[in-house]
Amino acid sequence: MLYDISGDLMNIYDMTYKKLCDFLTENGEKKSRAEIIFDALYRKGITDLKLIDIPEKAKKLITDNFTTPEAECIDISDGETAVKYLFRLSDGNLIETVLMRHEYGGSVCVSTQAGCNMGCKFCRSGRLKKIRNLTAGEIVSQVLFVKKQTDNLSGISVMGIGEPLDNLDNVLDFIDIMLYPKGLSFAPRKITVSTCGIVPKIEELKNRDFSVNLAISLHAPDNEIRSELMPINKSYPLETLMEAVKDYSEKFNKRVALEYVMIKNVNDSTECAEKLSRLIGNSKLYVNIIRYNSSEGDIYECSDFEQIMRFYDVLKKNNVSVTMRRELGSSVNAACGQLRSDYINNGN
Ligand code: SAH
């Protein structure tokens, strides 16, 4: 079992600093113990709660109520630039986490749900419907596991299986735990949340006082193509989405990435590139061009290299900032949900 939840014990990795302080004070303990506990869990990497350096009475309170479940990794596929881990949750659900190796260090891509309900036609994660949200602690455990595998973990992408904004409360707790200065102490600019575009939740994120990086899975320059690829567009069409994204970018004075996966004869024409340029206008948004990663039985295929370059050139001519993601992950089936669905399809 991934999460060894014994009896009614709570997962200590679910606790934000504030929640832990509240728990301590409600149980007659000093809230200053929370700082020591965070230091032990996240800086010293202590997994045996008995070893935390707090007075016996406080320690008993913690050990009587909490556990430190560790991630159970059941498969690893190691590529040149990315390593993918398959984890089994305590209830048997499978999730994936990817460590991407960059020249400057590693970054981890975490899953937020078992399955996904967004139904994007090109995405393999969506073929397995959402079973449940992950708890904050289950997302934290993915980071802690991967952190042990690399010397220098510098960034977190909330871009694995699931739609993070469909599990916003737990994702916000997760981010809170990652940011806590006396714990892992990630800077908000080192965390990127990727969404298919649930507009009211983007607004909720905008009303927070911290500003993580935002990436929008756009993948189309007009409503017709986008609604065909991504059902969420029928609820929150492009105009509404772009307005929310531009607001987020302006409020935090941040560049926001528009992810654009190149699908042959669907969204890759030069006309699409012109439309995309107009959508962006002179905002601080930029386009991240991604090669479509196809898998068996797919109705789509990746655009030809020449067409990708033509698309890129139009954006450049229109002064749009563009980046092209390296092919990180494709060698280890890291495109969303692939390892997990391979595992399930192989009868495991
Ligand atoms: N639900 C979130 C995060 C998970 S998907 C979102 O939609 O952003 C992570 C990224 O991988 C998204 O940009 C998604 O559109 C992209 N993706 C999904 N399937 C892909 C495929 N077959 N090839 C390339 N990128 C893919």
mmCIF file of C-alpha atoms and ligand atoms in Angstrom:
data_model
loop_
_atom_site.group_PDB
_atom_site.id
_atom_site.type_symbol
_atom_site.label_atom_id
_atom_site.label_comp_id
_atom_site.label_asym_id
_atom_site.label_seq_id
_atom_site.Cartn_x
_atom_site.Cartn_y
_atom_site.Cartn_z
ATOM 1 C CA MET A 1 0.000 0.000 0.000
ATOM 2 C CA LEU A 2 1.216 3.459 -0.809
ATOM 3 C CA TYR A 3 -0.412 5.201 2.098
ATOM 4 C CA ASP A 4 -0.287 3.080 5.174
ATOM 5 C CA ILE A 5 -3.278 4.651 6.838
ATOM 6 C CA SER A 6 -3.643 2.746 10.053
ATOM 7 C CA GLY A 7 -6.846 3.241 11.997
ATOM 8 C CA ASP A 8 -7.909 6.839 12.173
ATOM 9 C CA LEU A 9 -4.443 8.270 11.965
ATOM 10 C CA MET A 10 -4.175 11.355 9.797
ATOM 11 C CA ASN A 11 -1.551 11.924 7.133
ATOM 12 C CA ILE A 12 0.779 14.566 8.535
ATOM 13 C CA TYR A 13 1.699 15.637 4.979
ATOM 14 C CA ASP A 14 -1.899 16.839 4.543
ATOM 15 C CA MET A 15 -1.274 19.523 7.141
ATOM 16 C CA THR A 16 -0.417 23.078 6.168
ATOM 17 C CA TYR A 17 1.552 25.034 8.733
ATOM 18 C CA LYS A 18 -1.613 26.852 9.780
ATOM 19 C CA LYS A 19 -3.633 23.626 10.116
ATOM 20 C CA LEU A 20 -0.897 22.081 12.224
ATOM 21 C CA CYS A 21 -0.760 25.186 14.467
ATOM 22 C CA ASP A 22 -4.545 24.991 14.923
ATOM 23 C CA PHE A 23 -4.355 21.291 15.735
ATOM 24 C CA LEU A 24 -1.655 21.912 18.333
ATOM 25 C CA THR A 25 -3.397 24.819 20.053
ATOM 26 C CA GLU A 26 -6.776 23.059 20.025
ATOM 27 C CA ASN A 27 -5.073 20.226 21.879
ATOM 28 C CA GLY A 28 -3.403 22.406 24.479
ATOM 29 C CA GLU A 29 0.028 22.536 22.868
ATOM 30 C CA LYS A 30 2.200 25.459 21.861
ATOM 31 C CA LYS A 31 1.902 26.353 18.211
ATOM 32 C CA SER A 32 5.679 26.919 18.081
ATOM 33 C CA ARG A 33 6.018 23.117 17.871
ATOM 34 C CA ALA A 34 4.696 23.321 14.310
ATOM 35 C CA GLU A 35 7.877 25.017 13.144
ATOM 36 C CA ILE A 36 10.019 22.239 14.606
ATOM 37 C CA ILE A 37 7.770 19.595 13.054
ATOM 38 C CA PHE A 38 7.984 21.236 9.604
ATOM 39 C CA ASP A 39 11.749 21.483 9.936
ATOM 40 C CA ALA A 40 11.943 17.785 10.855
ATOM 41 C CA LEU A 41 9.617 16.582 8.081
ATOM 42 C CA TYR A 42 10.738 18.772 5.226
ATOM 43 C CA ARG A 43 14.320 19.850 5.989
ATOM 44 C CA LYS A 44 15.696 16.917 7.936
ATOM 45 C CA GLY A 45 13.560 14.371 6.070
ATOM 46 C CA ILE A 46 12.552 12.605 9.283
ATOM 47 C CA THR A 47 9.843 10.012 8.661
ATOM 48 C CA ASP A 48 9.682 8.526 12.156
ATOM 49 C CA LEU A 49 7.601 10.980 14.165
ATOM 50 C CA LYS A 50 9.130 9.670 17.389
ATOM 51 C CA LEU A 51 12.451 11.197 16.339
ATOM 52 C CA ILE A 52 11.161 14.769 16.218
ATOM 53 C CA ASP A 53 12.809 16.876 18.855
ATOM 54 C CA ILE A 54 9.792 18.093 20.851
ATOM 55 C CA PRO A 55 8.773 17.453 24.481
ATOM 56 C CA GLU A 56 7.253 14.029 25.258
ATOM 57 C CA LYS A 57 3.702 15.279 25.741
ATOM 58 C CA ALA A 58 3.652 17.037 22.365
ATOM 59 C CA LYS A 59 5.309 14.046 20.731
ATOM 60 C CA LYS A 60 2.625 11.724 22.101
ATOM 61 C CA LEU A 61 -0.070 14.003 20.706
ATOM 62 C CA ILE A 62 1.574 13.852 17.282
ATOM 63 C CA THR A 63 2.324 10.116 17.234
ATOM 64 C CA ASP A 64 -1.165 9.277 18.562
ATOM 65 C CA ASN A 65 -2.796 11.212 15.731
ATOM 66 C CA PHE A 66 -0.554 11.202 12.704
ATOM 67 C CA THR A 67 1.313 8.928 10.394
ATOM 68 C CA THR A 68 3.947 9.630 7.704
ATOM 69 C CA PRO A 69 2.876 7.446 4.787
ATOM 70 C CA GLU A 70 5.512 6.961 2.146
ATOM 71 C CA ALA A 71 4.908 6.612 -1.556
ATOM 72 C CA GLU A 72 4.849 3.060 -2.938
ATOM 73 C CA CYS A 73 6.546 3.106 -6.291
ATOM 74 C CA ILE A 74 5.642 0.108 -8.449
ATOM 75 C CA ASP A 75 7.302 0.988 -11.741
ATOM 76 C CA ILE A 76 10.048 3.285 -12.949
ATOM 77 C CA SER A 77 10.916 4.116 -16.521
ATOM 78 C CA ASP A 78 14.153 5.941 -16.884
ATOM 79 C CA GLY A 79 14.878 8.008 -19.980
ATOM 80 C CA GLU A 80 17.690 10.364 -20.858
ATOM 81 C CA THR A 81 16.020 13.518 -19.675
ATOM 82 C CA ALA A 82 13.109 12.275 -17.608
ATOM 83 C CA VAL A 83 12.288 9.542 -15.154
ATOM 84 C CA LYS A 84 8.733 8.461 -14.661
ATOM 85 C CA TYR A 85 7.455 6.885 -11.470
ATOM 86 C CA LEU A 86 4.233 4.954 -11.150
ATOM 87 C CA PHE A 87 2.761 4.939 -7.648
ATOM 88 C CA ARG A 88 -0.006 2.864 -6.138
ATOM 89 C CA LEU A 89 -2.243 4.706 -3.692
ATOM 90 C CA SER A 90 -3.585 3.089 -0.534
ATOM 91 C CA ASP A 91 -6.886 2.338 -2.281
ATOM 92 C CA GLY A 92 -5.136 0.753 -5.276
ATOM 93 C CA ASN A 93 -5.408 3.730 -7.626
ATOM 94 C CA LEU A 94 -2.396 4.449 -9.794
ATOM 95 C CA ILE A 95 -0.816 7.836 -10.355
ATOM 96 C CA GLU A 96 2.307 9.072 -12.120
ATOM 97 C CA THR A 97 5.048 11.492 -11.253
ATOM 98 C CA VAL A 98 7.838 12.620 -13.539
ATOM 99 C CA LEU A 99 11.288 13.902 -12.667
ATOM 100 C CA MET A 100 12.598 16.054 -15.474
ATOM 101 C CA ARG A 101 16.330 16.563 -15.575
ATOM 102 C CA HIS A 102 17.445 19.957 -16.788
ATOM 103 C CA GLU A 103 20.959 21.356 -16.982
ATOM 104 C CA TYR A 104 20.233 23.566 -13.987
ATOM 105 C CA GLY A 105 18.700 20.778 -11.864
ATOM 106 C CA GLY A 106 15.556 18.724 -11.643
ATOM 107 C CA SER A 107 11.900 19.557 -11.662
ATOM 108 C CA VAL A 108 9.056 17.338 -10.623
ATOM 109 C CA CYS A 109 5.708 17.026 -12.368
ATOM 110 C CA VAL A 110 2.982 15.906 -9.953
ATOM 111 C CA SER A 111 -0.457 14.354 -10.435
ATOM 112 C CA THR A 112 -3.441 15.866 -8.633
ATOM 113 C CA GLN A 113 -6.225 13.378 -9.344
ATOM 114 C CA ALA A 114 -6.630 9.671 -10.021
ATOM 115 C CA GLY A 115 -7.981 9.934 -13.572
ATOM 116 C CA CYS A 116 -9.408 13.114 -15.076
ATOM 117 C CA ASN A 117 -12.872 14.280 -16.072
ATOM 118 C CA MET A 118 -11.936 17.020 -18.507
ATOM 119 C CA GLY A 119 -12.189 14.725 -21.522
ATOM 120 C CA CYS A 120 -9.616 16.474 -23.751
ATOM 121 C CA LYS A 121 -9.678 14.351 -26.906
ATOM 122 C CA PHE A 122 -5.912 14.230 -27.423
ATOM 123 C CA CYS A 123 -4.989 13.377 -23.832
ATOM 124 C CA ARG A 124 -4.495 9.877 -22.592
ATOM 125 C CA SER A 125 -5.145 10.721 -18.928
ATOM 126 C CA GLY A 126 -8.727 11.528 -19.777
ATOM 127 C CA ARG A 127 -9.408 8.052 -21.110
ATOM 128 C CA LEU A 128 -9.504 6.973 -17.487
ATOM 129 C CA LYS A 129 -12.235 8.996 -15.808
ATOM 130 C CA LYS A 130 -11.644 10.751 -12.540
ATOM 131 C CA ILE A 131 -11.941 8.366 -9.633
ATOM 132 C CA ARG A 132 -11.054 10.823 -6.922
ATOM 133 C CA ASN A 133 -9.057 13.875 -5.960
ATOM 134 C CA LEU A 134 -5.669 13.347 -4.377
ATOM 135 C CA THR A 135 -5.236 14.779 -0.904
ATOM 136 C CA ALA A 136 -2.617 17.477 -0.361
ATOM 137 C CA GLY A 137 -0.468 14.876 1.415
ATOM 138 C CA GLU A 138 -0.615 12.502 -1.537
ATOM 139 C CA ILE A 139 0.705 15.296 -3.760
ATOM 140 C CA VAL A 140 3.358 16.225 -1.164
ATOM 141 C CA SER A 141 4.533 12.580 -1.015
ATOM 142 C CA GLN A 142 5.260 12.631 -4.761
ATOM 143 C CA VAL A 143 7.607 15.581 -4.252
ATOM 144 C CA LEU A 144 9.279 14.023 -1.213
ATOM 145 C CA PHE A 145 9.885 10.761 -3.078
ATOM 146 C CA VAL A 146 11.384 12.463 -6.125
ATOM 147 C CA LYS A 147 13.440 14.828 -3.976
ATOM 148 C CA LYS A 148 15.275 11.805 -2.590
ATOM 149 C CA GLN A 149 16.190 10.744 -6.132
ATOM 150 C CA THR A 150 17.925 13.955 -7.144
ATOM 151 C CA ASP A 151 20.496 16.330 -5.667
ATOM 152 C CA ASN A 152 18.917 19.512 -6.792
ATOM 153 C CA LEU A 153 15.164 19.758 -7.115
ATOM 154 C CA SER A 154 14.471 23.287 -8.189
ATOM 155 C CA GLY A 155 10.943 23.397 -9.576
ATOM 156 C CA ILE A 156 7.485 21.874 -9.381
ATOM 157 C CA SER A 157 4.992 21.553 -12.222
ATOM 158 C CA VAL A 158 1.431 20.742 -11.300
ATOM 159 C CA MET A 159 0.853 19.162 -14.705
ATOM 160 C CA GLY A 160 0.587 15.434 -14.187
ATOM 161 C CA ILE A 161 -2.609 13.408 -14.289
ATOM 162 C CA GLY A 162 -5.728 15.358 -13.391
ATOM 163 C CA GLU A 163 -7.001 18.902 -13.566
ATOM 164 C CA PRO A 164 -5.493 20.845 -10.630
ATOM 165 C CA LEU A 165 -8.211 23.480 -10.624
ATOM 166 C CA ASP A 166 -10.824 20.731 -10.286
ATOM 167 C CA ASN A 167 -9.134 19.941 -6.952
ATOM 168 C CA LEU A 168 -8.217 23.470 -5.993
ATOM 169 C CA ASP A 169 -8.515 23.281 -2.195
ATOM 170 C CA ASN A 170 -6.103 20.373 -1.906
ATOM 171 C CA VAL A 171 -3.785 21.861 -4.527
ATOM 172 C CA LEU A 172 -3.720 25.141 -2.587
ATOM 173 C CA ASP A 173 -2.840 23.280 0.625
ATOM 174 C CA PHE A 174 -0.124 21.451 -1.290
ATOM 175 C CA ILE A 175 1.298 24.745 -2.590
ATOM 176 C CA ASP A 176 1.108 26.246 0.887
ATOM 177 C CA ILE A 177 3.183 23.352 2.265
ATOM 178 C CA MET A 178 5.745 23.708 -0.552
ATOM 179 C CA LEU A 179 6.110 27.460 0.085
ATOM 180 C CA TYR A 180 6.431 27.361 3.875
ATOM 181 C CA PRO A 181 9.746 29.177 4.532
ATOM 182 C CA LYS A 182 10.957 26.835 7.262
ATOM 183 C CA GLY A 183 10.054 23.732 5.282
ATOM 184 C CA LEU A 184 10.873 23.032 1.642
ATOM 185 C CA SER A 185 10.699 26.752 1.045
ATOM 186 C CA PHE A 186 10.026 26.843 -2.692
ATOM 187 C CA ALA A 187 9.593 30.301 -4.194
ATOM 188 C CA PRO A 188 6.184 30.790 -5.883
ATOM 189 C CA ARG A 189 7.939 31.426 -9.199
ATOM 190 C CA LYS A 190 9.348 27.877 -9.027
ATOM 191 C CA ILE A 191 5.854 26.373 -9.042
ATOM 192 C CA THR A 192 3.752 26.150 -12.206
ATOM 193 C CA VAL A 193 0.095 25.183 -12.246
ATOM 194 C CA SER A 194 -1.294 24.051 -15.589
ATOM 195 C CA THR A 195 -5.011 24.140 -16.329
ATOM 196 C CA CYS A 196 -7.347 23.384 -19.199
ATOM 197 C CA GLY A 197 -9.151 26.620 -18.293
ATOM 198 C CA ILE A 198 -11.710 26.481 -15.470
ATOM 199 C CA VAL A 199 -12.269 30.237 -15.436
ATOM 200 C CA PRO A 200 -13.859 30.792 -11.973
ATOM 201 C CA LYS A 201 -10.995 28.821 -10.405
ATOM 202 C CA ILE A 202 -8.407 30.925 -12.244
ATOM 203 C CA GLU A 203 -10.128 33.912 -10.674
ATOM 204 C CA GLU A 204 -9.917 32.263 -7.263
ATOM 205 C CA LEU A 205 -6.207 31.700 -7.787
ATOM 206 C CA LYS A 206 -5.863 35.345 -8.770
ATOM 207 C CA ASN A 207 -7.357 36.423 -5.443
ATOM 208 C CA ARG A 208 -4.594 34.747 -3.454
ATOM 209 C CA ASP A 209 -1.676 36.789 -2.240
ATOM 210 C CA PHE A 210 0.958 34.508 -3.711
ATOM 211 C CA SER A 211 1.466 34.157 -7.428
ATOM 212 C CA VAL A 212 2.514 30.826 -8.816
ATOM 213 C CA ASN A 213 3.209 30.547 -12.527
ATOM 214 C CA LEU A 214 0.190 29.748 -14.581
ATOM 215 C CA ALA A 215 0.140 27.668 -17.758
ATOM 216 C CA ILE A 216 -2.995 27.370 -19.846
ATOM 217 C CA SER A 217 -3.547 24.372 -22.077
ATOM 218 C CA LEU A 218 -4.891 26.399 -24.964
ATOM 219 C CA HIS A 219 -4.221 24.205 -27.999
ATOM 220 C CA ALA A 220 -6.540 26.154 -30.332
ATOM 221 C CA PRO A 221 -6.960 29.745 -31.509
ATOM 222 C CA ASP A 222 -10.751 29.744 -31.911
ATOM 223 C CA ASN A 223 -13.838 28.314 -30.228
ATOM 224 C CA GLU A 224 -14.670 25.942 -33.042
ATOM 225 C CA ILE A 225 -11.404 24.014 -32.867
ATOM 226 C CA ARG A 226 -11.047 24.328 -29.112
ATOM 227 C CA SER A 227 -14.529 23.020 -28.322
ATOM 228 C CA GLU A 228 -13.835 20.082 -30.599
ATOM 229 C CA LEU A 229 -10.598 19.229 -28.765
ATOM 230 C CA MET A 230 -11.507 20.291 -25.235
ATOM 231 C CA PRO A 231 -15.079 20.030 -23.885
ATOM 232 C CA ILE A 232 -14.284 22.578 -21.131
ATOM 233 C CA ASN A 233 -14.337 25.259 -23.843
ATOM 234 C CA LYS A 234 -18.104 24.873 -24.117
ATOM 235 C CA SER A 235 -18.461 26.045 -20.508
ATOM 236 C CA TYR A 236 -15.741 28.704 -20.624
ATOM 237 C CA PRO A 237 -15.178 29.901 -24.178
ATOM 238 C CA LEU A 238 -11.946 31.463 -25.352
ATOM 239 C CA GLU A 239 -12.947 35.107 -24.845
ATOM 240 C CA THR A 240 -13.771 34.513 -21.156
ATOM 241 C CA LEU A 241 -10.667 32.405 -20.658
ATOM 242 C CA MET A 242 -8.342 34.937 -22.279
ATOM 243 C CA GLU A 243 -9.790 37.720 -20.166
ATOM 244 C CA ALA A 244 -9.203 35.775 -16.937
ATOM 245 C CA VAL A 245 -5.674 34.858 -18.006
ATOM 246 C CA LYS A 246 -4.775 38.411 -18.984
ATOM 247 C CA ASP A 247 -6.157 39.619 -15.622
ATOM 248 C CA TYR A 248 -3.971 37.103 -13.791
ATOM 249 C CA SER A 249 -0.945 38.139 -15.808
ATOM 250 C CA GLU A 250 -1.585 41.841 -15.152
ATOM 251 C CA LYS A 251 -2.335 41.489 -11.451
ATOM 252 C CA PHE A 252 0.937 39.710 -10.751
ATOM 253 C CA ASN A 253 2.877 41.252 -13.625
ATOM 254 C CA LYS A 254 3.716 37.749 -14.742
ATOM 255 C CA ARG A 255 4.140 36.104 -18.096
ATOM 256 C CA VAL A 256 1.624 33.296 -18.537
ATOM 257 C CA ALA A 257 2.305 30.332 -20.816
ATOM 258 C CA LEU A 258 -0.202 29.205 -23.402
ATOM 259 C CA GLU A 259 0.514 25.558 -24.086
ATOM 260 C CA TYR A 260 -0.092 24.642 -27.710
ATOM 261 C CA VAL A 261 0.216 21.042 -28.802
ATOM 262 C CA MET A 262 0.718 20.711 -32.563
ATOM 263 C CA ILE A 263 -1.846 18.345 -34.083
ATOM 264 C CA LYS A 264 -1.624 17.646 -37.794
ATOM 265 C CA ASN A 265 -4.367 19.293 -39.889
ATOM 266 C CA VAL A 266 -6.327 20.259 -36.789
ATOM 267 C CA ASN A 267 -4.748 23.339 -35.202
ATOM 268 C CA ASP A 268 -1.467 23.790 -37.041
ATOM 269 C CA SER A 269 -2.267 25.978 -40.070
ATOM 270 C CA THR A 270 -0.626 29.365 -40.594
ATOM 271 C CA GLU A 271 -4.133 30.809 -40.341
ATOM 272 C CA CYS A 272 -4.350 29.329 -36.825
ATOM 273 C CA ALA A 273 -1.013 31.000 -36.016
ATOM 274 C CA GLU A 274 -2.381 34.362 -37.241
ATOM 275 C CA LYS A 275 -5.508 33.945 -35.095
ATOM 276 C CA LEU A 276 -3.409 32.967 -32.096
ATOM 277 C CA SER A 277 -1.260 36.083 -32.545
ATOM 278 C CA ARG A 278 -4.381 38.247 -32.531
ATOM 279 C CA LEU A 279 -5.653 36.570 -29.342
ATOM 280 C CA ILE A 280 -2.409 37.398 -27.583
ATOM 281 C CA GLY A 281 -2.159 40.965 -28.865
ATOM 282 C CA ASN A 282 0.379 42.886 -26.829
ATOM 283 C CA SER A 283 -0.234 41.030 -23.569
ATOM 284 C CA LYS A 284 2.470 39.304 -21.525
ATOM 285 C CA LEU A 285 1.292 35.869 -22.632
ATOM 286 C CA TYR A 286 3.634 33.598 -24.512
ATOM 287 C CA VAL A 287 3.174 30.428 -26.506
ATOM 288 C CA ASN A 288 4.826 27.164 -25.631
ATOM 289 C CA ILE A 289 4.751 24.936 -28.693
ATOM 290 C CA ILE A 290 4.621 21.241 -27.839
ATOM 291 C CA ARG A 291 4.964 18.289 -30.162
ATOM 292 C CA TYR A 292 1.899 16.091 -30.018
ATOM 293 C CA ASN A 293 2.800 12.823 -28.404
ATOM 294 C CA SER A 294 0.813 10.085 -30.068
ATOM 295 C CA SER A 295 -0.005 6.707 -28.657
ATOM 296 C CA GLU A 296 -1.526 3.569 -30.081
ATOM 297 C CA GLY A 297 -5.061 3.835 -31.405
ATOM 298 C CA ASP A 298 -4.856 7.629 -31.664
ATOM 299 C CA ILE A 299 -7.034 9.599 -34.040
ATOM 300 C CA TYR A 300 -4.520 12.451 -34.129
ATOM 301 C CA GLU A 301 -0.903 12.706 -35.149
ATOM 302 C CA CYS A 302 1.809 15.250 -34.610
ATOM 303 C CA SER A 303 2.268 17.989 -37.195
ATOM 304 C CA ASP A 304 5.236 17.673 -39.552
ATOM 305 C CA PHE A 305 8.367 19.472 -38.495
ATOM 306 C CA GLU A 306 8.135 21.862 -41.478
ATOM 307 C CA GLN A 307 4.582 22.814 -40.513
ATOM 308 C CA ILE A 308 5.594 23.409 -36.906
ATOM 309 C CA MET A 309 8.337 25.734 -38.171
ATOM 310 C CA ARG A 310 5.890 27.604 -40.448
ATOM 311 C CA PHE A 311 3.560 28.052 -37.464
ATOM 312 C CA TYR A 312 6.471 29.236 -35.313
ATOM 313 C CA ASP A 313 7.604 31.712 -37.984
ATOM 314 C CA VAL A 314 4.163 33.348 -38.184
ATOM 315 C CA LEU A 315 4.125 33.870 -34.419
ATOM 316 C CA LYS A 316 7.640 35.323 -34.525
ATOM 317 C CA LYS A 317 6.740 37.628 -37.413
ATOM 318 C CA ASN A 318 3.843 38.895 -35.281
ATOM 319 C CA ASN A 319 6.209 39.538 -32.338
ATOM 320 C CA VAL A 320 4.661 36.839 -30.159
ATOM 321 C CA SER A 321 7.066 35.271 -27.633
ATOM 322 C CA VAL A 322 7.392 31.573 -28.360
ATOM 323 C CA THR A 323 9.231 28.725 -26.715
ATOM 324 C CA MET A 324 9.469 25.129 -27.856
ATOM 325 C CA ARG A 325 9.508 22.510 -25.153
ATOM 326 C CA ARG A 326 12.337 20.048 -25.509
ATOM 327 C CA GLU A 327 11.117 16.530 -26.074
ATOM 328 C CA LEU A 328 11.378 15.858 -22.377
ATOM 329 C CA GLY A 329 9.572 12.784 -21.400
ATOM 330 C CA SER A 330 8.507 11.339 -24.707
ATOM 331 C CA SER A 331 11.176 8.627 -24.478
ATOM 332 C CA VAL A 332 9.675 7.381 -21.225
ATOM 333 C CA ASN A 333 6.012 7.632 -22.160
ATOM 334 C CA ALA A 334 5.743 10.733 -20.051
ATOM 335 C CA ALA A 335 2.967 12.334 -22.009
ATOM 336 C CA CYS A 336 0.061 12.529 -19.648
ATOM 337 C CA GLY A 337 -1.225 9.261 -18.345
ATOM 338 C CA GLN A 338 0.761 7.015 -20.652
ATOM 339 C CA LEU A 339 2.607 4.873 -18.133
ATOM 340 C CA ARG A 340 -0.498 4.399 -16.075
ATOM 341 C CA SER A 341 -2.670 3.425 -18.996
ATOM 342 C CA ASP A 342 0.027 1.099 -20.377
ATOM 343 C CA TYR A 343 0.118 -0.594 -16.998
ATOM 344 C CA ILE A 344 -3.642 -0.976 -16.820
ATOM 345 C CA ASN A 345 -3.919 -2.120 -20.460
ATOM 346 C CA ASN A 346 -1.307 -4.777 -19.838
ATOM 347 C CA GLY A 347 -3.646 -6.349 -17.361
ATOM 348 C CA ASN A 348 -1.824 -5.324 -14.187
HETATM 349 N N1 SAH B 1 -5.193 19.260 -16.683
HETATM 350 C C1 SAH B 1 -4.056 20.119 -16.757
HETATM 351 C C2 SAH B 1 -2.736 19.445 -16.464
HETATM 352 C C3 SAH B 1 -2.497 18.079 -17.013
HETATM 353 S S1 SAH B 1 -2.146 17.940 -18.741
HETATM 354 C C4 SAH B 1 -4.036 20.819 -18.089
HETATM 355 O O1 SAH B 1 -4.913 20.592 -18.917
HETATM 356 O O2 SAH B 1 -3.191 21.680 -18.285
HETATM 357 C C5 SAH B 1 -0.505 18.512 -18.917
HETATM 358 C C6 SAH B 1 -0.196 19.027 -20.328
HETATM 359 O O3 SAH B 1 0.049 17.942 -21.250
HETATM 360 C C7 SAH B 1 -1.313 19.846 -20.921
HETATM 361 O O4 SAH B 1 -0.838 20.998 -21.571
HETATM 362 C C8 SAH B 1 -1.923 18.861 -21.884
HETATM 363 O O5 SAH B 1 -2.709 19.519 -22.800
HETATM 364 C C9 SAH B 1 -0.682 18.178 -22.451
HETATM 365 N N2 SAH B 1 -0.943 16.930 -23.161
HETATM 366 C C10 SAH B 1 -1.912 16.032 -22.939
HETATM 367 N N3 SAH B 1 -1.845 15.030 -23.827
HETATM 368 C C11 SAH B 1 -0.796 15.287 -24.629
HETATM 369 C C12 SAH B 1 -0.217 14.612 -25.748
HETATM 370 N N4 SAH B 1 -0.699 13.460 -26.201
HETATM 371 N N5 SAH B 1 0.861 15.180 -26.329
HETATM 372 C C13 SAH B 1 1.379 16.324 -25.850
HETATM 373 N N6 SAH B 1 0.883 17.011 -24.823
HETATM 374 C C14 SAH B 1 -0.202 16.495 -24.208
#
